């Protein structure tokens, strides 16, 4: 097996997306520019340098913010359906570039090609959702206690929305925020992960086409590739009333504190430690498929990755044996080869964390029934390919309480459902959860007030693979933020209550008398 770009049409995809050997990492919706340091984007599929990116400087960031502030003054006055039309056109462009952008996502990040295509489809879906929503940004009308008065509430755009995204979803999370921010009348400033800067530049190239074709001012959609200093400046910038941050709980805690100190608002999408409860009443064929995809998809680098399986003692051995057999059939290799199930981790740091987690698990008493390890040899030259592994553990192990961004699956037993739900909830994170059961009572208990404490709770599907129509996010150390569907658009707007007096007198609320 040889991991070369030419094998899978990567060179053509890069060309079609406007990616060259040397790229500038700042754009305000017009030309690209940058005055910062140069970094190299590596592909974890083969360890090769894809291209160089000149990052943005602090001065570049300040110029970008000034452009965004000026653009907002004009953009907020455009009717929401007109803003929705821009989003519609962006969705159409994504349809044209889906294959190329999906390949780049797969090549630069390392997820399977099908997952790369799926991520671009998420972008298309959120655009479709936002277009319809642009005609439904409604408030409420209320009855006033005072005669001759009308009360209602409405929503206004906030200004600049800052978006800081993680490497594991290089393009989708940005689009969730941008599509909703735009139809709400906001402008956006995006700082992507430097590990996937080319994906961000490609997206900005696509959205620049839309802005140019519609003669829109610079600053409506801006992007800057930069280091942690740029991120820190963005988080502390009083010009940005809303920061959407996707990343680790550790960094999210810092972001939350800094934004709150200046009375800004934040949307936090942080760590997950997601479990599937497999009941004695489960369809085991379905359960195995959901568990394996949830655990090894994106090589375990999803915030919704299945980390824990809580299995009823009566079916524990059967589930365990089926999992061992299924893991033995996994094909690990270049993610652009659609015959492979599992691609690489993002970089060597991720590999080291994977190995450290395995050792910590063993030190605490974990028993590995499918061993891990780093793959080497032909096709694995990048050193980023690892074996998905499975360990029998106890839920209280410190390593099990921790989110490891790697394909390590933990198994544990339970005897009654209340115990299983308690185990499911007994971790610091609260993103996604699931139960596999054909028993209605079990399903309803899991979804009840006494059930899962996560932001996402599923029945007979896994923890991974959320649709854009629902609000996405979690509780506890996952941050409490919500993105994507439902009424999440309200996060991107400021609420205002209005009272109109259409009489010739001025009665006061609560019957207060004030006569002159």
mmCIF file with all atom_site columns, N, CA and C in Angstrom, residues 138-140 142 152-158 265 487 489-498:
data_model
loop_
_atom_site.group_PDB
_atom_site.id
_atom_site.type_symbol
_atom_site.label_atom_id
_atom_site.label_alt_id
_atom_site.label_comp_id
_atom_site.label_asym_id
_atom_site.label_entity_id
_atom_site.label_seq_id
_atom_site.pdbx_PDB_ins_code
_atom_site.Cartn_x
_atom_site.Cartn_y
_atom_site.Cartn_z
_atom_site.occupancy
_atom_site.B_iso_or_equiv
_atom_site.pdbx_formal_charge
_atom_site.auth_seq_id
_atom_site.auth_comp_id
_atom_site.auth_asym_id
_atom_site.auth_atom_id
_atom_site.pdbx_PDB_model_num
ATOM 1  N N  . UNK A 1 138 ? -38.722 34.683 14.768 1.00 0.00 ? 138 UNK A N  1
ATOM 2  C CA . UNK A 1 138 ? -39.883 35.288 15.399 1.00 0.00 ? 138 UNK A CA 1
ATOM 3  C C  . UNK A 1 138 ? -39.690 35.508 16.888 1.00 0.00 ? 138 UNK A C  1
ATOM 4  N N  . UNK A 1 139 ? -40.380 36.527 17.416 1.00 0.00 ? 139 UNK A N  1
ATOM 5  C CA . UNK A 1 139 ? -40.470 36.737 18.850 1.00 0.00 ? 139 UNK A CA 1
ATOM 6  C C  . UNK A 1 139 ? -41.854 36.358 19.333 1.00 0.00 ? 139 UNK A C  1
ATOM 7  N N  . UNK A 1 140 ? -42.284 36.917 20.461 1.00 0.00 ? 140 UNK A N  1
ATOM 8  C CA . UNK A 1 140 ? -43.587 36.597 21.039 1.00 0.00 ? 140 UNK A CA 1
ATOM 9  C C  . UNK A 1 140 ? -44.341 37.893 21.341 1.00 0.00 ? 140 UNK A C  1
ATOM 10 N N  . UNK A 1 142 ? -47.214 39.496 23.894 1.00 0.00 ? 142 UNK A N  1
ATOM 11 C CA . UNK A 1 142 ? -47.772 39.232 25.223 1.00 0.00 ? 142 UNK A CA 1
ATOM 12 C C  . UNK A 1 142 ? -48.836 40.273 25.550 1.00 0.00 ? 142 UNK A C  1
ATOM 13 N N  . UNK A 1 152 ? -44.346 43.048 23.198 1.00 0.00 ? 152 UNK A N  1
ATOM 14 C CA . UNK A 1 152 ? -43.802 41.937 22.411 1.00 0.00 ? 152 UNK A CA 1
ATOM 15 C C  . UNK A 1 152 ? -42.296 41.891 22.618 1.00 0.00 ? 152 UNK A C  1
ATOM 16 N N  . UNK A 1 153 ? -41.683 40.818 22.158 1.00 0.00 ? 153 UNK A N  1
ATOM 17 C CA . UNK A 1 153 ? -40.229 40.749 22.208 1.00 0.00 ? 153 UNK A CA 1
ATOM 18 C C  . UNK A 1 153 ? -39.703 40.395 20.832 1.00 0.00 ? 153 UNK A C  1
ATOM 19 N N  . UNK A 1 154 ? -38.518 40.885 20.554 1.00 0.00 ? 154 UNK A N  1
ATOM 20 C CA . UNK A 1 154 ? -37.883 40.639 19.268 1.00 0.00 ? 154 UNK A CA 1
ATOM 21 C C  . UNK A 1 154 ? -36.402 40.379 19.471 1.00 0.00 ? 154 UNK A C  1
ATOM 22 N N  . UNK A 1 155 ? -35.758 39.908 18.421 1.00 0.00 ? 155 UNK A N  1
ATOM 23 C CA . UNK A 1 155 ? -34.348 39.541 18.486 1.00 0.00 ? 155 UNK A CA 1
ATOM 24 C C  . UNK A 1 155 ? -33.553 40.379 17.493 1.00 0.00 ? 155 UNK A C  1
ATOM 25 N N  . UNK A 1 156 ? -32.394 40.840 17.949 1.00 0.00 ? 156 UNK A N  1
ATOM 26 C CA . UNK A 1 156 ? -31.512 41.664 17.117 1.00 0.00 ? 156 UNK A CA 1
ATOM 27 C C  . UNK A 1 156 ? -30.150 40.983 16.974 1.00 0.00 ? 156 UNK A C  1
ATOM 28 N N  . UNK A 1 157 ? -29.455 41.245 15.878 1.00 0.00 ? 157 UNK A N  1
ATOM 29 C CA . UNK A 1 157 ? -28.101 40.694 15.741 1.00 0.00 ? 157 UNK A CA 1
ATOM 30 C C  . UNK A 1 157 ? -27.162 41.271 16.792 1.00 0.00 ? 157 UNK A C  1
ATOM 31 N N  . UNK A 1 158 ? -26.121 40.497 17.121 1.00 0.00 ? 158 UNK A N  1
ATOM 32 C CA . UNK A 1 158 ? -25.206 40.885 18.195 1.00 0.00 ? 158 UNK A CA 1
ATOM 33 C C  . UNK A 1 158 ? -24.007 41.663 17.688 1.00 0.00 ? 158 UNK A C  1
ATOM 34 N N  . UNK A 1 265 ? -20.582 36.651 25.783 1.00 0.00 ? 265 UNK A N  1
ATOM 35 C CA . UNK A 1 265 ? -21.274 35.365 25.825 1.00 0.00 ? 265 UNK A CA 1
ATOM 36 C C  . UNK A 1 265 ? -20.441 34.320 25.086 1.00 0.00 ? 265 UNK A C  1
ATOM 37 N N  . UNK A 1 487 ? -33.875 25.718 18.095 1.00 0.00 ? 487 UNK A N  1
ATOM 38 C CA . UNK A 1 487 ? -33.946 27.177 18.242 1.00 0.00 ? 487 UNK A CA 1
ATOM 39 C C  . UNK A 1 487 ? -32.599 27.759 18.665 1.00 0.00 ? 487 UNK A C  1
ATOM 40 N N  . UNK A 1 489 ? -30.590 29.360 17.037 1.00 0.00 ? 489 UNK A N  1
ATOM 41 C CA . UNK A 1 489 ? -30.363 30.693 16.471 1.00 0.00 ? 489 UNK A CA 1
ATOM 42 C C  . UNK A 1 489 ? -30.459 31.789 17.531 1.00 0.00 ? 489 UNK A C  1
ATOM 43 N N  . UNK A 1 490 ? -31.215 31.553 18.590 1.00 0.00 ? 490 UNK A N  1
ATOM 44 C CA . UNK A 1 490 ? -31.380 32.566 19.638 1.00 0.00 ? 490 UNK A CA 1
ATOM 45 C C  . UNK A 1 490 ? -30.065 32.863 20.357 1.00 0.00 ? 490 UNK A C  1
ATOM 46 N N  . UNK A 1 491 ? -29.137 31.907 20.357 1.00 0.00 ? 491 UNK A N  1
ATOM 47 C CA . UNK A 1 491 ? -27.833 32.149 20.965 1.00 0.00 ? 491 UNK A CA 1
ATOM 48 C C  . UNK A 1 491 ? -27.088 33.265 20.239 1.00 0.00 ? 491 UNK A C  1
ATOM 49 N N  . UNK A 1 492 ? -27.391 33.457 18.964 1.00 0.00 ? 492 UNK A N  1
ATOM 50 C CA . UNK A 1 492 ? -26.646 34.393 18.132 1.00 0.00 ? 492 UNK A CA 1
ATOM 51 C C  . UNK A 1 492 ? -27.305 35.774 18.063 1.00 0.00 ? 492 UNK A C  1
ATOM 52 N N  . UNK A 1 493 ? -28.297 35.991 18.903 1.00 0.00 ? 493 UNK A N  1
ATOM 53 C CA . UNK A 1 493 ? -29.018 37.261 18.879 1.00 0.00 ? 493 UNK A CA 1
ATOM 54 C C  . UNK A 1 493 ? -29.225 37.768 20.306 1.00 0.00 ? 493 UNK A C  1
ATOM 55 N N  . UNK A 1 494 ? -29.503 39.050 20.418 1.00 0.00 ? 494 UNK A N  1
ATOM 56 C CA . UNK A 1 494 ? -29.847 39.639 21.709 1.00 0.00 ? 494 UNK A CA 1
ATOM 57 C C  . UNK A 1 494 ? -31.361 39.855 21.763 1.00 0.00 ? 494 UNK A C  1
ATOM 58 N N  . UNK A 1 495 ? -31.944 39.509 22.877 1.00 0.00 ? 495 UNK A N  1
ATOM 59 C CA . UNK A 1 495 ? -33.395 39.593 23.053 1.00 0.00 ? 495 UNK A CA 1
ATOM 60 C C  . UNK A 1 495 ? -33.777 40.971 23.588 1.00 0.00 ? 495 UNK A C  1
ATOM 61 N N  . UNK A 1 496 ? -34.878 41.483 23.061 1.00 0.00 ? 496 UNK A N  1
ATOM 62 C CA . UNK A 1 496 ? -35.354 42.797 23.490 1.00 0.00 ? 496 UNK A CA 1
ATOM 63 C C  . UNK A 1 496 ? -36.858 42.749 23.718 1.00 0.00 ? 496 UNK A C  1
ATOM 64 N N  . UNK A 1 497 ? -37.296 43.266 24.873 1.00 0.00 ? 497 UNK A N  1
ATOM 65 C CA . UNK A 1 497 ? -38.729 43.360 25.167 1.00 0.00 ? 497 UNK A CA 1
ATOM 66 C C  . UNK A 1 497 ? -39.200 44.775 24.857 1.00 0.00 ? 497 UNK A C  1
ATOM 67 N N  . UNK A 1 498 ? -40.313 44.880 24.132 1.00 0.00 ? 498 UNK A N  1
ATOM 68 C CA . UNK A 1 498 ? -40.837 46.180 23.693 1.00 0.00 ? 498 UNK A CA 1
ATOM 69 C C  . UNK A 1 498 ? -42.261 46.390 24.205 1.00 0.00 ? 498 UNK A C  1
#
